[in-house]
Tab-separated table of C-alpha atoms in Angstrom:
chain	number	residue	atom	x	y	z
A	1404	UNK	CA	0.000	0.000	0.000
A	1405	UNK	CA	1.036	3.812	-0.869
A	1406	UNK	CA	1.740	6.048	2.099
A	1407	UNK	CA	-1.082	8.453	3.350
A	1408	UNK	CA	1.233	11.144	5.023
A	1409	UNK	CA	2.076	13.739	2.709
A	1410	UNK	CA	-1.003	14.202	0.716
A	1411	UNK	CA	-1.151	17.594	-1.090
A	1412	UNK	CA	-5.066	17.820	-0.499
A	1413	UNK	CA	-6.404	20.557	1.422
A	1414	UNK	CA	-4.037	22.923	0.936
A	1415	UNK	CA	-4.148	23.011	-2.891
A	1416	UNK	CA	-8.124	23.319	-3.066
A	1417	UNK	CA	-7.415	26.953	-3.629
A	1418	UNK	CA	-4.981	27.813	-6.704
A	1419	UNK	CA	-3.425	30.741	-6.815
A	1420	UNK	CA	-2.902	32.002	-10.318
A	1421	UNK	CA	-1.522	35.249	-11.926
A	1422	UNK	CA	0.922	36.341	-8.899
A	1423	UNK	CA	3.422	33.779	-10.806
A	1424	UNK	CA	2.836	35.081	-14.403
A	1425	UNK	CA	3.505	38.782	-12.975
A	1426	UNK	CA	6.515	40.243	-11.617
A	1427	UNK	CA	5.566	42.539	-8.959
A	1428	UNK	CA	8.411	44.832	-7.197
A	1429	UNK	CA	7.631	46.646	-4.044
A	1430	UNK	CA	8.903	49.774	-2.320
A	1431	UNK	CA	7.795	49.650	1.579
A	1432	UNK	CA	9.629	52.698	3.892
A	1433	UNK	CA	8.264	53.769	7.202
A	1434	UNK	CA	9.982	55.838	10.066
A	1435	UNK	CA	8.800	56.486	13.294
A	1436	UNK	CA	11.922	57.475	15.268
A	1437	UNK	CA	12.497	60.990	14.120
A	1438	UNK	CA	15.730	62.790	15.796
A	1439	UNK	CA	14.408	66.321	15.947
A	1440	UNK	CA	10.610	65.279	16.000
A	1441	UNK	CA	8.692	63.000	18.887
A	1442	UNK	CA	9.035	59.404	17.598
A	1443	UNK	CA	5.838	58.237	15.973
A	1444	UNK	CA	4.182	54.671	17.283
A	1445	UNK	CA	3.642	53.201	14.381
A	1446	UNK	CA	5.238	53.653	11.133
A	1447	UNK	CA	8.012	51.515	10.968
A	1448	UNK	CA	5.761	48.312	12.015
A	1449	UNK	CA	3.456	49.317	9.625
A	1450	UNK	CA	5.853	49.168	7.123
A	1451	UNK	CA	7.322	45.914	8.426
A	1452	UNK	CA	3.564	44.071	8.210
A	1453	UNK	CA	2.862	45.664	4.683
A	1454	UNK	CA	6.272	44.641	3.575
A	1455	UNK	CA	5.712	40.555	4.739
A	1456	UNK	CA	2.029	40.851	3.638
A	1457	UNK	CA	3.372	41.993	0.244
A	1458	UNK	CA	5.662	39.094	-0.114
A	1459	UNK	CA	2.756	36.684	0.810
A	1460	UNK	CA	1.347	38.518	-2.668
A	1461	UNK	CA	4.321	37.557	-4.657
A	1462	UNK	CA	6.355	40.774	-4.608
A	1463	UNK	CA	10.098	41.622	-4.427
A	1464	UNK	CA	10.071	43.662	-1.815
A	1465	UNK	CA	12.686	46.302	-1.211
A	1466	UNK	CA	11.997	47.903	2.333
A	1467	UNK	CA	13.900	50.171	5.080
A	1468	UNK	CA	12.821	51.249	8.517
A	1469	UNK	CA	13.607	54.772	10.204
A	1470	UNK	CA	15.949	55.977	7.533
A	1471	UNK	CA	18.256	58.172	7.124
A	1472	UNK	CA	17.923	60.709	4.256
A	1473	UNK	CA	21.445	59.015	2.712
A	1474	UNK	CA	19.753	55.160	3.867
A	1475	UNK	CA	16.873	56.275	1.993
A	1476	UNK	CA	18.115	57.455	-1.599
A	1477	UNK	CA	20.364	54.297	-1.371
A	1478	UNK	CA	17.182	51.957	-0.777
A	1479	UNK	CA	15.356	54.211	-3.732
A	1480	UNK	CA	18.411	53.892	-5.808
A	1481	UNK	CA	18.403	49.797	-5.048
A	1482	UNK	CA	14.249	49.997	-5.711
A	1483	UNK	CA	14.495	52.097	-9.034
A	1484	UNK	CA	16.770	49.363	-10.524
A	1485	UNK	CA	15.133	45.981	-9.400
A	1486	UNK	CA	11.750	47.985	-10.585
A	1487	UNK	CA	12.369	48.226	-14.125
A	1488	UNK	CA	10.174	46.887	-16.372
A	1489	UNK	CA	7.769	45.380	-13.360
A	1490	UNK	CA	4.437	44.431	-14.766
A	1491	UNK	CA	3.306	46.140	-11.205
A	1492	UNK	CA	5.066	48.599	-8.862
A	1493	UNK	CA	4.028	48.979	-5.572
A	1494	UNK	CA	5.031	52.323	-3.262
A	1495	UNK	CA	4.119	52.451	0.213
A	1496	UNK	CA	5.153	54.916	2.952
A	1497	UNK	CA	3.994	55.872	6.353
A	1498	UNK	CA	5.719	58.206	8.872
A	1499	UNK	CA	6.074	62.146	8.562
A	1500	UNK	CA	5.028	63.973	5.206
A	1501	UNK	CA	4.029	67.314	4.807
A	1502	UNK	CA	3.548	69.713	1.404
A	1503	UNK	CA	5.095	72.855	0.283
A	1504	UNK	CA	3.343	74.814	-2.600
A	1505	UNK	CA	1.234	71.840	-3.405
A	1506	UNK	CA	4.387	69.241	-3.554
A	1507	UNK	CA	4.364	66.438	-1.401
A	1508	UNK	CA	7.982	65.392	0.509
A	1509	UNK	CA	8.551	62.588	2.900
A	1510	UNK	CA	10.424	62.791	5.991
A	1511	UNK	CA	13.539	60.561	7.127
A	1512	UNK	CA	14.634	60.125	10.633
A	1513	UNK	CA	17.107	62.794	10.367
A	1514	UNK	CA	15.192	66.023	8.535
A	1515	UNK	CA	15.638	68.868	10.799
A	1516	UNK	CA	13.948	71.155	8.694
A	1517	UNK	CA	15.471	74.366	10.080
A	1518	UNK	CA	15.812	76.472	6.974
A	1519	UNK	CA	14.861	76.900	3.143
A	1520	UNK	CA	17.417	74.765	2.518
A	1521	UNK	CA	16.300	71.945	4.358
A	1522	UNK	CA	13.560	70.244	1.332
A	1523	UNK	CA	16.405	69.675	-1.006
A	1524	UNK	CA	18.764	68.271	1.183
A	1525	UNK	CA	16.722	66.363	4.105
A	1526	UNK	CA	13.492	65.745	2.374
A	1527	UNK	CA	12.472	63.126	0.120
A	1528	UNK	CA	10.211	64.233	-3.204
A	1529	UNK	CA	7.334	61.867	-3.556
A	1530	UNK	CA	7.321	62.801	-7.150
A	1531	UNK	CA	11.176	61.200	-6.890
A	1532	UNK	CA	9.862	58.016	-6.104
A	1533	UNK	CA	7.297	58.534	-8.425
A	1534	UNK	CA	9.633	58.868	-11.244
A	1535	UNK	CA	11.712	55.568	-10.214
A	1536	UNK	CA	8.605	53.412	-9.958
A	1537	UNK	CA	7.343	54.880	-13.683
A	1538	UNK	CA	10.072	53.449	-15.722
A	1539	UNK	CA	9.197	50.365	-18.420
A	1540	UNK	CA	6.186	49.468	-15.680
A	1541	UNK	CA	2.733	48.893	-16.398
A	1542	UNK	CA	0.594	49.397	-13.319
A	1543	UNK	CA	1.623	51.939	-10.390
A	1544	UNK	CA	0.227	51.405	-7.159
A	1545	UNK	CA	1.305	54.062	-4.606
A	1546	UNK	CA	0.134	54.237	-0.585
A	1547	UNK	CA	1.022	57.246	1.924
A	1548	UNK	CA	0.304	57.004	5.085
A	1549	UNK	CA	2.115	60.176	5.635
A	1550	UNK	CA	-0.420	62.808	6.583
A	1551	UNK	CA	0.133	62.659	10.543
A	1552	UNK	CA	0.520	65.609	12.607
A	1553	UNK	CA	3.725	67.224	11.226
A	1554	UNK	CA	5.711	69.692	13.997
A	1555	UNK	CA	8.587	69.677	11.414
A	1556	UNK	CA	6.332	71.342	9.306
A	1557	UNK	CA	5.481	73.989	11.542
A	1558	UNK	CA	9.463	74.492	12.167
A	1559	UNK	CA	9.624	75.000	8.373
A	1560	UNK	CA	6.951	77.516	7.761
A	1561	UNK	CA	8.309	79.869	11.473
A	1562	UNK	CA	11.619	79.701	11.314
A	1563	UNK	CA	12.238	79.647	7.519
A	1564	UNK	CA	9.565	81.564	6.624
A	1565	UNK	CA	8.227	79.345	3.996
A	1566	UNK	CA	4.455	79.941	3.301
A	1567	UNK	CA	2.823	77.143	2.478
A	1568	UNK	CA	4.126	74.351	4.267
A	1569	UNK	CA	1.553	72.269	6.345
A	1570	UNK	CA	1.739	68.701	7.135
A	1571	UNK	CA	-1.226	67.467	5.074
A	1572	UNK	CA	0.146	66.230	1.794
A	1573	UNK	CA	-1.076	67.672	-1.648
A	1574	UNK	CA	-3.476	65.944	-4.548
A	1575	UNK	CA	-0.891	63.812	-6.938
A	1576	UNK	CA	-1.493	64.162	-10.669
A	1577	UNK	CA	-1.542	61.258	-12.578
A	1578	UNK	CA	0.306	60.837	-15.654
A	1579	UNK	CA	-0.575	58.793	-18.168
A	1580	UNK	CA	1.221	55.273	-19.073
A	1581	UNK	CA	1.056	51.626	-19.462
A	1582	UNK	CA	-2.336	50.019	-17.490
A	1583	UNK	CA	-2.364	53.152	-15.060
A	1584	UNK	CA	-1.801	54.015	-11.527
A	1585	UNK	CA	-3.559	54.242	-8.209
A	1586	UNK	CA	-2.420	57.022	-5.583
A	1587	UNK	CA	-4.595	56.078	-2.109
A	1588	UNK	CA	-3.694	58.651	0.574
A	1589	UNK	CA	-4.791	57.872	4.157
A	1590	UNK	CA	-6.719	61.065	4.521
A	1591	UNK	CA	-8.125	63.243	1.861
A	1592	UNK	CA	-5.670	66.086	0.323
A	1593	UNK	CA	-4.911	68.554	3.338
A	1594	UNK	CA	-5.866	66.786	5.968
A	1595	UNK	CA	-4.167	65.037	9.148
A	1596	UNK	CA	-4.277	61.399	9.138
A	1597	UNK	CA	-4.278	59.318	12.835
A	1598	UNK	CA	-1.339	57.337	13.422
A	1599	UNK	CA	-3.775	55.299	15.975
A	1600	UNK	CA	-3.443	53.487	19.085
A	1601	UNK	CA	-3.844	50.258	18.220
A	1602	UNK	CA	-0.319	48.497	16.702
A	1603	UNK	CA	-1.079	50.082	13.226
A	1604	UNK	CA	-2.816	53.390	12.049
A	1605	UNK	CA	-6.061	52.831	11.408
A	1606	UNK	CA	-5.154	53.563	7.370
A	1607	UNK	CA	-2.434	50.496	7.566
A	1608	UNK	CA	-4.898	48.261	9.655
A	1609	UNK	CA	-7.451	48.354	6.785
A	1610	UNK	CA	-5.155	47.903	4.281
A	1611	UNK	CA	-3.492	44.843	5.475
A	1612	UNK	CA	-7.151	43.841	6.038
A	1613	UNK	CA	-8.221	44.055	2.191
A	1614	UNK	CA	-5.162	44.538	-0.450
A	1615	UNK	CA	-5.115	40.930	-0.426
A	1616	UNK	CA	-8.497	39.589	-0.426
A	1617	UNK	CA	-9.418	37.101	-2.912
A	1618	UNK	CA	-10.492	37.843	-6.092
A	1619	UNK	CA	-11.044	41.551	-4.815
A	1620	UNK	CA	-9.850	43.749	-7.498
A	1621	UNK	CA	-7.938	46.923	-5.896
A	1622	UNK	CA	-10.100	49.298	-6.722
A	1623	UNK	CA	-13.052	47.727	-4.328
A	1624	UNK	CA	-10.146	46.983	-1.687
A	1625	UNK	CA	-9.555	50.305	-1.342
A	1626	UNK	CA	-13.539	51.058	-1.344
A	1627	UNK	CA	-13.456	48.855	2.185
A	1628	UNK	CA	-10.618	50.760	3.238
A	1629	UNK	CA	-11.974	53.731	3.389
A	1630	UNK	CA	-14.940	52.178	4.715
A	1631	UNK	CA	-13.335	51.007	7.634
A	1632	UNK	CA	-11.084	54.073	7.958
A	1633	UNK	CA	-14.156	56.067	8.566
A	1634	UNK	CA	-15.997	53.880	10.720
A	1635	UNK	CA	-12.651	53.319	12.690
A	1636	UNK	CA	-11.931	57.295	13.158
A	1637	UNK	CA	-15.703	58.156	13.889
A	1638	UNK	CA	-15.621	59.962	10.647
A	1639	UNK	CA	-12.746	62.056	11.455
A	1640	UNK	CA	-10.566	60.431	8.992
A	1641	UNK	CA	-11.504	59.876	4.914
A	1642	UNK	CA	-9.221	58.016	2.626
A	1643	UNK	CA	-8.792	59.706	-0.429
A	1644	UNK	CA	-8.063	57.519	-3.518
A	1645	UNK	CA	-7.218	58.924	-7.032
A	1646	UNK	CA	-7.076	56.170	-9.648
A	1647	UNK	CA	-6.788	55.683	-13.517
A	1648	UNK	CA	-6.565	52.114	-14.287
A	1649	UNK	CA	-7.169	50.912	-17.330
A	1650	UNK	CA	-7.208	47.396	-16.170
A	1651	UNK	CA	-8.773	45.144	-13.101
A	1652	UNK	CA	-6.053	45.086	-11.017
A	1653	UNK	CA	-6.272	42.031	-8.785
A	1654	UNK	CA	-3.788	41.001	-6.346
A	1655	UNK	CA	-4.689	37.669	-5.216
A	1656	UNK	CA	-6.453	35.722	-8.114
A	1657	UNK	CA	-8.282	32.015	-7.058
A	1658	UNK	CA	-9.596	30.374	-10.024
A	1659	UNK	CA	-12.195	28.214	-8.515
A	1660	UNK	CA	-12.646	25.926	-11.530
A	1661	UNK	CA	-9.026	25.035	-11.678
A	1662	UNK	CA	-8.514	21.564	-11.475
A	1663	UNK	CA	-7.488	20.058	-8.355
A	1664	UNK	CA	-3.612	19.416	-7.784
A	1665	UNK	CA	-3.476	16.078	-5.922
A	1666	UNK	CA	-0.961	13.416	-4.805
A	1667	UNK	CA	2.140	13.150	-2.277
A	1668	UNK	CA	4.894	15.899	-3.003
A	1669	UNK	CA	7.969	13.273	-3.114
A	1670	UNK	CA	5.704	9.759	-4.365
A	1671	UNK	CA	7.069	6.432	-2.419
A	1672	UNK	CA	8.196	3.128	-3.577
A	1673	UNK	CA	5.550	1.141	-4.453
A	1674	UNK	CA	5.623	-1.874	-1.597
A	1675	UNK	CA	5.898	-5.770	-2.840
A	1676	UNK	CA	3.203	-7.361	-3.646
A	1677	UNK	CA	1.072	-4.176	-3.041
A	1678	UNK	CA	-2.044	-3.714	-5.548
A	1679	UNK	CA	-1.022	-0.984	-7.705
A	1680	UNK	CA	1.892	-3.473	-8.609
A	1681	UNK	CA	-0.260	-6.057	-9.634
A	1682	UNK	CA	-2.512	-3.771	-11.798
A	1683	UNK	CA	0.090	-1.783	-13.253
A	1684	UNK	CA	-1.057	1.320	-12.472
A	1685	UNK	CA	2.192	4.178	-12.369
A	1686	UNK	CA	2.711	5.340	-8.827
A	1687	UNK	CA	1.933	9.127	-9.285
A	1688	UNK	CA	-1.394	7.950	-10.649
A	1689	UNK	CA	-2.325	5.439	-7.254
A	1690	UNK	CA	-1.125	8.179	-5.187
A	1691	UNK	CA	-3.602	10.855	-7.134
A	1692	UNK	CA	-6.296	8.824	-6.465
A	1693	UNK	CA	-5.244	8.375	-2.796
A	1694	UNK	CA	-5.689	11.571	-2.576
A	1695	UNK	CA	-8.543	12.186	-3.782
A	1696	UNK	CA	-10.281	9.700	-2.122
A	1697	UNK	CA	-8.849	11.570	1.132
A	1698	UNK	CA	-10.945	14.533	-0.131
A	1699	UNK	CA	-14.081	12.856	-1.098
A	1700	UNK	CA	-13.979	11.370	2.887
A	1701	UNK	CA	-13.983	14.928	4.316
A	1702	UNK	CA	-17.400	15.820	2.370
A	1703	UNK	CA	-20.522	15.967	4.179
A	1704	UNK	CA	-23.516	13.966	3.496
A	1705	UNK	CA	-26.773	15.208	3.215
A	1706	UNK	CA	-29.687	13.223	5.801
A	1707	UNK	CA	-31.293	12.218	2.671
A	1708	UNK	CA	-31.124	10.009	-0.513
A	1709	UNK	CA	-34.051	11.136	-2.141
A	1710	UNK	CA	-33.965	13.986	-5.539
A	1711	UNK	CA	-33.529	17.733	-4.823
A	1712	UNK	CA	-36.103	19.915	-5.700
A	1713	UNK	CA	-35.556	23.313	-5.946
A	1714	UNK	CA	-38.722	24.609	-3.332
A	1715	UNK	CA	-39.400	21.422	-1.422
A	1716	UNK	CA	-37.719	20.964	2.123
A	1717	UNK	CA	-34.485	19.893	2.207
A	1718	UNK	CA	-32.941	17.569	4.678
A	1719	UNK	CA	-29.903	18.575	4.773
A	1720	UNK	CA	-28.433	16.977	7.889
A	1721	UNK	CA	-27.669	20.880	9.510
A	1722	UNK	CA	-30.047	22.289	12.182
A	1723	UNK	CA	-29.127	25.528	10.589
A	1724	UNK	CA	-31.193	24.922	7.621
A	1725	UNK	CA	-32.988	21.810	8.144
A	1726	UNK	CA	-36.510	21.481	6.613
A	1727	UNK	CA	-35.615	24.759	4.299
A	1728	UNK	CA	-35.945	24.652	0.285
A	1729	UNK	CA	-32.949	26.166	-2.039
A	1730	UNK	CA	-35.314	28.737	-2.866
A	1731	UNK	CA	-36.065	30.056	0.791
A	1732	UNK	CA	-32.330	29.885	1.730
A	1733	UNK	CA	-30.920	31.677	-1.402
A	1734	UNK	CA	-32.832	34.735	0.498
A	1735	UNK	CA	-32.887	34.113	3.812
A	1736	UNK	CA	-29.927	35.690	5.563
A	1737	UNK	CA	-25.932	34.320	5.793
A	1738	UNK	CA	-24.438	31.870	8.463
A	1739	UNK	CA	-20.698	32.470	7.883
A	1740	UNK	CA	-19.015	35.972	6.052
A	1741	UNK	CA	-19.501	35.105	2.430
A	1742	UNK	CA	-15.837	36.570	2.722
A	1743	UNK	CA	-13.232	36.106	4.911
A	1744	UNK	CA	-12.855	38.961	7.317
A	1745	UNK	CA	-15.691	40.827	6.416
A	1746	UNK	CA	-16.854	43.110	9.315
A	1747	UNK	CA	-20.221	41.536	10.488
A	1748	UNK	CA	-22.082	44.706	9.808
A	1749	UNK	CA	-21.322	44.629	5.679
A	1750	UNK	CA	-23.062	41.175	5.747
A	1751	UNK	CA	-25.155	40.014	8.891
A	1752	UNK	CA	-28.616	40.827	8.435
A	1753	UNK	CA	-28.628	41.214	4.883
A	1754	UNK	CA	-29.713	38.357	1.840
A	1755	UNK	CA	-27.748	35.916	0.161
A	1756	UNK	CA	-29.387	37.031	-3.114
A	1757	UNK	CA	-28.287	40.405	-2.720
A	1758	UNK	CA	-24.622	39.723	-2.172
A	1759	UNK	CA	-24.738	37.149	-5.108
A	1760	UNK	CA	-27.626	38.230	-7.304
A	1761	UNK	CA	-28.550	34.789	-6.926
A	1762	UNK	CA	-31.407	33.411	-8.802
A	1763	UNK	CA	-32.498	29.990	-9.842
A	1764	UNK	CA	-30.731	30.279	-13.426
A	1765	UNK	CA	-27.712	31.315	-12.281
A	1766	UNK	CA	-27.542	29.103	-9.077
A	1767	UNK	CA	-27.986	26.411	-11.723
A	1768	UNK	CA	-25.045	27.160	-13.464
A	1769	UNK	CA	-23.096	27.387	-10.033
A	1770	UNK	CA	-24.514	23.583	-9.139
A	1771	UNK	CA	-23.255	22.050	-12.500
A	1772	UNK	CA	-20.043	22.880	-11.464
A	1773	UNK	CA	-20.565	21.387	-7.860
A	1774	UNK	CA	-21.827	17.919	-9.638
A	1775	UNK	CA	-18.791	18.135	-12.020
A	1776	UNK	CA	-16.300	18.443	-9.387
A	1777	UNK	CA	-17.829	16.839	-6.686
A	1778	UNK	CA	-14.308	17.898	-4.408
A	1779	UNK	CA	-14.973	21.967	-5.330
A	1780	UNK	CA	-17.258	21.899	-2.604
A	1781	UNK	CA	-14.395	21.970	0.124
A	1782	UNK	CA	-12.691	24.684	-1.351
A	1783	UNK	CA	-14.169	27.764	0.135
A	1784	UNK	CA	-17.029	28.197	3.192
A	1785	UNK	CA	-20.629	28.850	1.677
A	1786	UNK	CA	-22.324	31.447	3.455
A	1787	UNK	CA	-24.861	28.861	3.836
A	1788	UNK	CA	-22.692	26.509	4.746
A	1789	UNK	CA	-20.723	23.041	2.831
A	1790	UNK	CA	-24.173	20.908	2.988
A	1791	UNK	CA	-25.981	23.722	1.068
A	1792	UNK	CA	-23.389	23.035	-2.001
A	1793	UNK	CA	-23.467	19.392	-1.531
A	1794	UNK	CA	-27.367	19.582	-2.336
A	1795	UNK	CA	-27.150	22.098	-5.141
A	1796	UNK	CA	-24.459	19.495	-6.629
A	1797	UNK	CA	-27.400	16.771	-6.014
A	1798	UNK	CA	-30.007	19.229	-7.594
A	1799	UNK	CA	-27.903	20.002	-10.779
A	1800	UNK	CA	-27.529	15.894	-11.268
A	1801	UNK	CA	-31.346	15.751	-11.137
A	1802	UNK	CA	-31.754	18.303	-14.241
A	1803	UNK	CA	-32.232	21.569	-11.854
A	1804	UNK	CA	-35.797	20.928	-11.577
């Protein structure tokens, strides 16, 4: 007999695609302990969780914590070349910014900031960055979480005399170029963002939270960013996003139709005398269906044999939705998030049919898939639960009636 242990099963019910296809390059910078400033909580772990959560996405990430101005240019100068010719680059900041005449500059650990002087030699440009990150690349993605409360900028505007200079950081134009760009500030041109007093800003929190999310393009990511943003700062604090993408721009891509990837990543020696032997089955093809057998084990049976009918009672074996047809559930209201993380108050409450425009055509189509794969149940939690997708795969083999 083959060996159980090792069975890629679970784990590859979801496929990632696209992330391998693309190369993705990454610029991640945040500073919190400022020499001639109070240090700030929270930038610098910020950075460091967007920077792993970014490799998790498949990007080279090139990253640098409470900089100095000369540390930063040489991590730019490191990012600029590794960037070129990216299919997406990725900016993200958080720490000190402010503007001056409607240009944006970010901060290192060592800006002092004591005369006119002081932007060209201790700030950073944002529309320097911008310019490394917008050679030979086709998508631009760029996140500051730079509008805190700025004394620095105060310094600047007394003591040099330079009008203008506050610390919320200017609108950024967007030129035009390969699939686009995204610019998401953490507070809306001019104002102060919260650096928070949790162990992120309340910007960085929701980011981490959504840039990621499953077959969420970036767009609507950064539409439940500024969601939670909001809630999170009482309304105090509005995310301001300016985006021209030409493109759906998604980060984490499952294809839920992709065929399942089973079998036992280094395949053992077949034992003597053991059956695949004697049938002469290949190894790698036993240990497949090993495997998939494993799966098949795991899914749920329904408390009935009996045909599916799309509005007769259903026993389905859960208490949950016992004695219910598909057509009451399909708008009757959730039992899990129909995704994961979702704050309970986007989905509890509401109906299934108005998350998923659900109706008995295209929950048809939906089943068929089900019956064909009878495994592609496991792969992600129904809303209603696994049972509910084990009977719509049972309903699609009786003709959908």
């Amino acid at each position: 007999m083959f060996r159980a242990a090792g069975l890629v099963a679970l784990a590859l019910l979801l496929t990632l695609t696209g992330a391998s296809a693309e190369r993705r390059v990454a610029l991640v910078l945040g500073n919190s302990q400022y020499q001639h400033a109070a240090a700030l909580a929270n930038p610098a772990r910020d950075g460091q969780a967007m920077a792993e959560r970014l490799k998790d996405l498949g990007f080279e990430v090139v990253s640098g914590f409470d900089l100095t101005k000369q540390q930063t240019q040489a991590t730019v100068a490191q990012f600029a070349k590794q960037v070129r010719g990216a299919d997406i680059a990725l900016f993200f900041y958080a720490g000190h910014g402010l503007q001056v005449s409607g240009k944006n500059y970010l901060l290192p650990v060592d800006a002092a900031l004591e005369d006119e002087t002081s932007l060209d030699f201790e700030a950073v440009s944002v529309d320097f960055v911008l310019r490394q990150m917008s050679r030979e690349t086709s998508i631009r993605l760029v996140f500051l979480d730079a509008c805190r409360d700025n004394p620095l900028a105060d310094v600047l505007a007394k003591s040099a005399g330079i009008k203008g200079a506050s610390s919320g950081l200017a609108e950024i134009p967007i030129e035009n170029g390969g699939a686009g760009t995204l610019v998401a500030f953490a507070a809306s041109p001019n104002q102060l963002a919260y650096d928070g007093s949790g162990d992120h800003s309340p910007f960085t929190t929701a980011l981490l939270q959504h840039i990621g999310e499953s077959n969420v393009s970036i767009t609507e990511a950064m539409n439940r960013v500024t969601s939670d943003v909001f809630k999170a700062t009482a309304g105090k604090q509005r995310p301001w996003i300016n985006v021209s993408l030409t493109t759906e721009v998604v980060l984490h891509k499952v294809d839920l139709n992709a065929p399942l990837i089973v079998g036992e990543a280094n395949p053992p020696q077949a034992e003597a005398g053991s059956e695949t032997r004697n049938t002469g089955a290949a190894p790698g093809q036993a240990d497949d269906q090993l495997a998939l057998n494993a799966l098949r084990e795991k899914i749920p049976k329904l408390a009935t044999d009996g045909p599916i009918l799309f509005d007769r009672p259903v026993k389905f074996g859960d208490p949950a939705i016992d004695g219910k047809s598909i057509a009451q559930l399909i708008t009757g209201e959730p039992l899990f998030s129909p995704v994961e993380g979702l704050d309970k108050s986007v989905w509890q409450g509401k109906h299934c049919d108005g998350c998923h425009q659900w109706n008995e055509t295209r929950l048809c189509d939906q089943a068929k898939n089900f019956a064909a794969n009878d495994v592609s149940v496991l792969r992600l939690q129904h809303p209603l639960g696994t049972r509910f997708k084990v009977a719509l795969a049972r309903w699609a083999q009786g003709g959908c009636k």
